[in-house]
Short mmCIF file of C-alpha atoms in Angstrom, two decimals:
data_model
loop_
_atom_site.label_atom_id
_atom_site.label_comp_id
_atom_site.label_asym_id
_atom_site.label_seq_id
_atom_site.Cartn_x
_atom_site.Cartn_y
_atom_site.Cartn_z
CA MET A 119 4.83 -67.05 -19.88
CA SER A 120 6.59 -64.01 -21.33
CA THR A 121 8.51 -61.52 -19.20
CA LEU A 122 5.64 -58.98 -19.62
CA GLU A 123 3.16 -61.54 -18.35
CA GLN A 124 5.16 -62.40 -15.22
CA PRO A 125 4.08 -61.01 -11.87
CA VAL A 126 5.85 -57.82 -10.87
CA ALA A 127 7.54 -59.65 -8.05
CA ASP A 128 9.38 -61.90 -10.52
CA VAL A 129 10.49 -59.39 -13.16
CA GLY A 130 14.25 -59.61 -13.62
CA GLY A 131 14.44 -62.35 -11.06
CA VAL A 132 13.89 -59.83 -8.24
CA ASP A 133 11.30 -60.56 -5.59
CA HIS A 134 9.95 -57.05 -5.10
CA ALA A 135 7.40 -58.18 -2.57
CA LEU A 136 10.13 -59.59 -0.40
CA ILE A 137 12.16 -56.39 -0.67
CA ALA A 138 9.12 -54.34 0.28
CA SER A 139 8.47 -56.60 3.22
CA ARG A 140 12.03 -56.19 4.43
CA ALA A 141 11.80 -52.42 4.01
CA ARG A 142 8.72 -52.28 6.21
CA GLY A 143 10.51 -54.19 8.93
CA TRP A 144 14.09 -52.96 8.53
CA GLY A 145 13.58 -49.62 6.83
CA TRP A 146 15.29 -47.80 9.72
CA TRP A 147 18.44 -49.81 9.08
CA PHE A 148 18.37 -49.08 5.34
CA VAL A 149 18.28 -45.38 6.19
CA ALA A 150 21.09 -45.71 8.71
CA GLU A 151 23.20 -47.69 6.31
CA HIS A 152 22.69 -45.09 3.58
CA ARG A 153 23.91 -42.34 5.94
CA ILE A 154 26.85 -44.37 7.25
CA ARG A 155 28.03 -45.16 3.74
CA ALA A 156 27.82 -41.43 2.93
CA MET A 157 30.18 -40.73 5.82
CA ARG A 158 32.98 -42.50 3.98
CA SER A 159 33.47 -39.37 1.88
CA TYR A 160 34.86 -37.54 4.88
CA VAL A 161 35.99 -40.43 7.07
CA ALA A 162 39.61 -39.20 7.31
CA SER A 163 38.70 -35.80 8.78
CA TRP A 164 35.98 -37.42 10.91
CA ILE A 165 38.51 -39.79 12.51
CA ALA A 166 41.15 -37.05 12.94
CA ILE A 167 38.76 -34.68 14.71
CA SER A 168 37.13 -37.45 16.79
CA VAL A 169 40.45 -38.82 17.99
CA GLY A 170 42.43 -35.55 18.22
CA SER A 171 39.84 -33.44 20.06
CA PRO A 172 39.70 -35.57 23.24
CA PHE A 173 43.45 -35.59 23.58
CA LEU A 174 43.79 -31.83 23.03
CA PHE A 175 40.86 -30.97 25.31
CA LEU A 176 42.03 -33.11 28.24
CA LEU A 177 45.70 -32.21 27.77
CA GLY A 178 45.06 -28.49 27.43
CA LEU A 179 42.60 -28.21 30.33
CA GLY A 180 44.40 -30.69 32.53
CA LEU A 181 47.89 -29.22 32.20
CA GLY A 182 46.66 -25.64 31.84
CA LEU A 183 43.56 -24.64 33.75
CA GLY A 184 43.70 -27.83 35.82
CA LEU A 185 47.07 -26.93 37.35
CA LEU A 186 45.79 -23.51 38.43
CA VAL A 187 42.60 -24.91 39.93
CA ASP A 188 44.37 -27.73 41.78
CA ALA A 189 46.97 -25.28 43.12
CA ASN A 190 44.22 -23.12 44.60
CA GLN A 191 42.01 -25.94 45.81
CA GLY A 192 44.81 -27.96 47.37
CA ALA A 193 44.34 -31.65 48.20
CA GLN A 194 40.58 -31.24 48.21
CA GLY A 195 40.43 -30.65 44.49
CA VAL A 196 37.01 -30.23 42.90
CA ASP A 197 34.34 -32.66 44.10
CA GLY A 198 37.14 -34.45 45.96
CA VAL A 199 39.20 -35.24 42.85
CA PRO A 200 41.75 -33.40 40.64
CA TYR A 201 40.21 -30.94 38.23
CA LEU A 202 41.08 -33.03 35.20
CA VAL A 203 39.17 -36.00 36.59
CA PHE A 204 36.22 -33.75 37.42
CA ILE A 205 35.86 -32.29 33.92
CA ALA A 206 36.80 -35.39 31.88
CA PRO A 207 33.34 -37.06 31.86
CA ALA A 208 31.59 -33.70 31.32
CA LEU A 209 33.82 -32.91 28.31
CA SER A 210 33.03 -36.33 26.87
CA MET A 211 29.29 -35.65 27.27
CA ALA A 212 29.60 -32.10 25.86
CA THR A 213 31.28 -33.48 22.75
CA ALA A 214 28.49 -36.05 22.30
CA MET A 215 25.87 -33.28 22.66
CA GLN A 216 27.64 -30.97 20.18
CA THR A 217 28.12 -33.69 17.60
CA ALA A 218 24.49 -34.86 17.82
CA ALA A 219 23.23 -31.29 17.50
CA GLN A 220 25.42 -30.54 14.49
CA GLU A 221 24.45 -33.67 12.63
CA ASN A 222 20.76 -33.08 13.23
CA THR A 223 20.81 -29.44 12.16
CA TYR A 224 21.97 -29.15 8.58
CA GLY A 225 21.66 -32.89 7.96
CA VAL A 226 17.94 -32.89 8.70
CA PHE A 227 17.25 -29.59 6.99
CA GLY A 228 19.19 -30.66 3.92
CA GLY A 229 17.27 -33.91 3.74
CA PHE A 230 14.14 -31.87 3.10
CA LYS A 231 15.47 -28.80 1.25
CA TRP A 232 18.93 -29.06 -0.38
CA PHE A 233 19.15 -32.74 -1.28
CA PRO A 234 15.59 -34.02 -0.62
CA MET A 235 16.46 -37.65 0.06
CA PHE A 236 13.71 -37.93 2.66
CA PHE A 237 11.06 -37.48 -0.04
CA ALA A 238 12.78 -40.14 -2.17
CA MET A 239 12.83 -42.54 0.79
CA ASN A 240 9.16 -41.84 1.49
CA GLY A 241 8.38 -42.96 -2.05
CA THR A 242 9.34 -46.51 -1.01
CA PRO A 243 7.86 -48.76 1.72
CA ILE A 244 10.20 -46.93 4.15
CA SER A 245 8.04 -44.92 6.54
CA ALA A 246 8.58 -41.55 8.23
CA ALA A 247 9.31 -43.36 11.50
CA HIS A 248 11.97 -45.44 9.76
CA ILE A 249 13.61 -42.30 8.42
CA VAL A 250 13.63 -40.58 11.82
CA VAL A 251 14.98 -43.59 13.72
CA GLY A 252 17.43 -44.61 11.01
CA PHE A 253 18.84 -41.09 10.72
CA GLN A 254 19.35 -40.97 14.48
CA VAL A 255 21.08 -44.38 14.51
CA SER A 256 23.58 -43.04 11.95
CA VAL A 257 24.15 -40.04 14.21
CA LEU A 258 24.85 -42.34 17.17
CA VAL A 259 27.47 -44.12 15.06
CA ARG A 260 29.02 -40.74 14.35
CA VAL A 261 28.95 -39.89 18.08
CA LEU A 262 30.40 -43.23 19.17
CA LEU A 263 33.92 -42.60 17.79
CA PRO A 264 34.69 -39.48 19.90
CA LEU A 265 33.14 -41.16 22.92
CA VAL A 266 35.44 -44.14 22.47
CA ALA A 267 38.40 -41.84 21.95
CA PHE A 268 37.64 -39.98 25.18
CA SER A 269 37.36 -43.25 27.07
CA LEU A 270 40.64 -44.55 25.66
CA VAL A 271 42.45 -41.34 26.58
CA MET A 272 41.06 -41.57 30.13
CA VAL A 273 42.22 -45.19 30.46
CA VAL A 274 45.71 -44.38 29.04
CA PHE A 275 46.23 -41.40 31.39
CA GLY A 276 44.68 -43.12 34.38
CA ILE A 277 41.74 -40.73 34.70
CA GLY A 278 39.11 -42.42 36.86
CA SER A 279 38.47 -46.17 36.60
CA PRO A 280 38.63 -48.17 33.31
CA LEU A 281 35.16 -49.56 33.95
CA GLY A 282 33.85 -46.08 34.58
CA ALA A 283 35.37 -44.85 31.36
CA LEU A 284 33.63 -47.70 29.55
CA LEU A 285 30.27 -46.77 31.12
CA LEU A 286 30.57 -43.32 29.64
CA LEU A 287 29.74 -44.85 26.21
CA PRO A 288 26.08 -45.77 26.88
CA ILE A 289 25.56 -42.57 28.90
CA GLY A 290 26.92 -40.47 25.98
CA LEU A 291 24.80 -42.32 23.44
CA LEU A 292 21.66 -41.77 25.55
CA LEU A 293 22.50 -38.05 25.74
CA ALA A 294 23.15 -37.91 22.01
CA ALA A 295 19.76 -39.52 21.28
CA ALA A 296 17.95 -37.07 23.60
CA VAL A 297 19.65 -34.05 22.10
CA GLY A 298 19.53 -35.39 18.56
CA PHE A 299 15.79 -36.04 18.55
CA ALA A 300 15.16 -32.66 20.24
CA VAL A 301 17.10 -30.80 17.55
CA MET A 302 15.50 -32.90 14.82
CA ALA A 303 12.03 -32.13 16.15
CA TRP A 304 12.62 -28.37 15.73
CA VAL A 305 14.69 -28.41 12.55
CA SER A 306 12.14 -30.57 10.72
CA THR A 307 9.58 -27.74 11.17
CA GLN A 308 11.87 -25.27 9.34
CA THR A 309 11.14 -24.79 5.62
CA GLU A 310 13.57 -21.95 4.79
CA ASP A 311 17.10 -21.20 5.95
CA ARG A 312 17.28 -17.58 7.05
CA GLY A 313 20.21 -18.10 9.40
CA GLN A 314 18.10 -19.56 12.17
CA LEU A 315 19.80 -22.94 11.93
CA SER A 316 22.97 -21.46 13.46
CA PHE A 317 20.90 -20.60 16.56
CA VAL A 318 21.16 -24.22 17.71
CA GLU A 319 24.91 -23.96 18.18
CA ARG A 320 25.00 -20.35 19.42
CA PHE A 321 21.99 -20.18 21.70
CA VAL A 322 21.51 -23.79 22.77
CA VAL A 323 24.71 -25.86 22.63
CA VAL A 324 27.14 -23.19 23.85
CA PRO A 325 24.96 -21.90 26.74
CA LEU A 326 24.16 -25.42 27.90
CA THR A 327 27.88 -26.26 27.86
CA LEU A 328 28.64 -23.22 30.00
CA PHE A 329 25.76 -23.50 32.47
CA SER A 330 25.39 -27.24 32.94
CA GLY A 331 28.18 -27.78 35.45
CA THR A 332 30.64 -28.76 32.76
CA TYR A 333 33.67 -26.81 33.96
CA PHE A 334 32.61 -26.26 37.54
CA PRO A 335 29.93 -27.64 39.91
CA LEU A 336 26.47 -26.35 39.21
CA GLU A 337 26.17 -25.30 42.88
CA THR A 338 28.83 -22.59 42.37
CA LEU A 339 26.50 -20.67 40.04
CA PRO A 340 24.00 -18.16 41.47
CA ALA A 341 20.82 -19.87 42.60
CA PHE A 342 18.71 -18.17 39.94
CA LEU A 343 20.76 -19.92 37.23
CA HIS A 344 20.46 -23.42 38.62
CA TRP A 345 17.28 -24.09 36.60
CA ILE A 346 19.34 -24.06 33.40
CA GLY A 347 21.27 -27.07 34.62
CA TRP A 348 18.16 -28.84 35.86
CA ILE A 349 16.54 -28.78 32.40
CA SER A 350 19.79 -29.38 30.55
CA PRO A 351 20.30 -32.92 29.29
CA LEU A 352 24.06 -32.30 29.46
CA TRP A 353 23.95 -31.76 33.22
CA HIS A 354 22.02 -34.98 33.77
CA ALA A 355 24.50 -36.93 31.59
CA ALA A 356 27.53 -35.28 33.19
CA GLU A 357 26.31 -36.18 36.66
CA LEU A 358 25.85 -39.77 35.59
CA GLY A 359 29.29 -39.74 33.95
CA ARG A 360 30.99 -38.44 37.09
CA GLY A 361 29.27 -41.05 39.21
CA ALA A 362 30.45 -43.76 36.80
CA LEU A 363 34.04 -42.51 36.26
CA TYR A 364 35.23 -41.72 39.76
CA GLY A 365 32.33 -42.58 42.04
CA ALA A 366 30.96 -39.10 42.63
CA GLU A 367 28.32 -39.18 45.32
CA LEU A 368 24.94 -39.77 43.65
CA ALA A 369 21.83 -40.91 45.42
CA PRO A 370 19.98 -43.85 43.81
CA VAL A 371 16.89 -41.72 43.30
CA MET A 372 18.98 -39.16 41.44
CA VAL A 373 20.29 -41.84 39.11
CA LEU A 374 16.69 -42.65 38.24
CA VAL A 375 15.93 -38.99 37.77
CA HIS A 376 18.90 -38.42 35.47
CA VAL A 377 18.28 -41.55 33.37
CA GLY A 378 14.49 -41.02 33.36
CA TYR A 379 14.83 -37.42 32.18
CA LEU A 380 17.06 -38.38 29.25
CA VAL A 381 14.84 -41.30 28.25
CA LEU A 382 11.67 -39.18 28.52
CA LEU A 383 13.24 -36.35 26.47
CA ALA A 384 14.44 -38.77 23.79
CA GLY A 385 11.05 -40.56 23.60
CA LEU A 386 8.97 -37.39 23.48
CA THR A 387 11.08 -35.60 20.88
CA CYS A 388 11.33 -38.76 18.82
CA TRP A 389 7.52 -38.84 18.70
CA LEU A 390 7.41 -35.15 17.77
CA SER A 391 9.97 -35.72 15.02
CA ILE A 392 7.97 -38.59 13.52
CA ARG A 393 4.83 -36.49 13.62
CA THR A 394 6.47 -33.61 11.81
CA PHE A 395 8.18 -35.86 9.26
CA ARG A 396 4.84 -37.50 8.40
CA ARG A 397 3.14 -34.16 7.94
CA ARG A 398 5.86 -32.79 5.66
CA LEU A 399 6.40 -35.99 3.64
CA ASP A 400 2.69 -36.56 3.00
CA LYS A 401 2.12 -33.14 1.46
#
């Protein structure tokens, strides 16, 4: 049998049917691997920022603002602990939120508009769901490094318990997934860049960081602003982080509320993202 007469699956010795079958089952990993390999082009700056930021944040706030707060609060501190211990888990979570939001803003928009790799992927057995999940997996890999750096800095400086610092990793990744899918669900509906993409950082990430009990307990805000924290995924993650790191008082039902809110937000916005991706890619 000549080469031209061979089944397509056997041309060039490549089993295309097998490759297609793997893509249908593991397409999300192929997408994630593609994105992770692309990160190698800026791995040096990525590592420098991810490792340097936690040290500078905790050192600056702990030895700067923290000294003033502790001097005024006395032995009571904030939430019964020194200010640095209070803000450490929230800063870790805020970094995870910011990183996930950034990666899902221009990365998702660019995948449709500037370098339309999503359309190329959709021309293979890789589905829209694979693209959405795989992209988010690569974002979680990007988020993991600063989370690890924060945890290591906490362990080195004796901030909270080592086990609590380790537990910040899954909490931060859950937060990153919830925020990442939420940003992706909105960005994937945008077809033109008229400056609105910067709104995510200016009008979502920054306000949530300021009004989610990151730098001070949510209860110290006026009552009419408490709702911002209640709907903020950062507040839910920060509360879980404080409970894990230094044993902040947290009722079991509130643990379920915090975890359930983040899981529900991630699941709902993941579904919305897949729905939008399918609609755009099938045009």
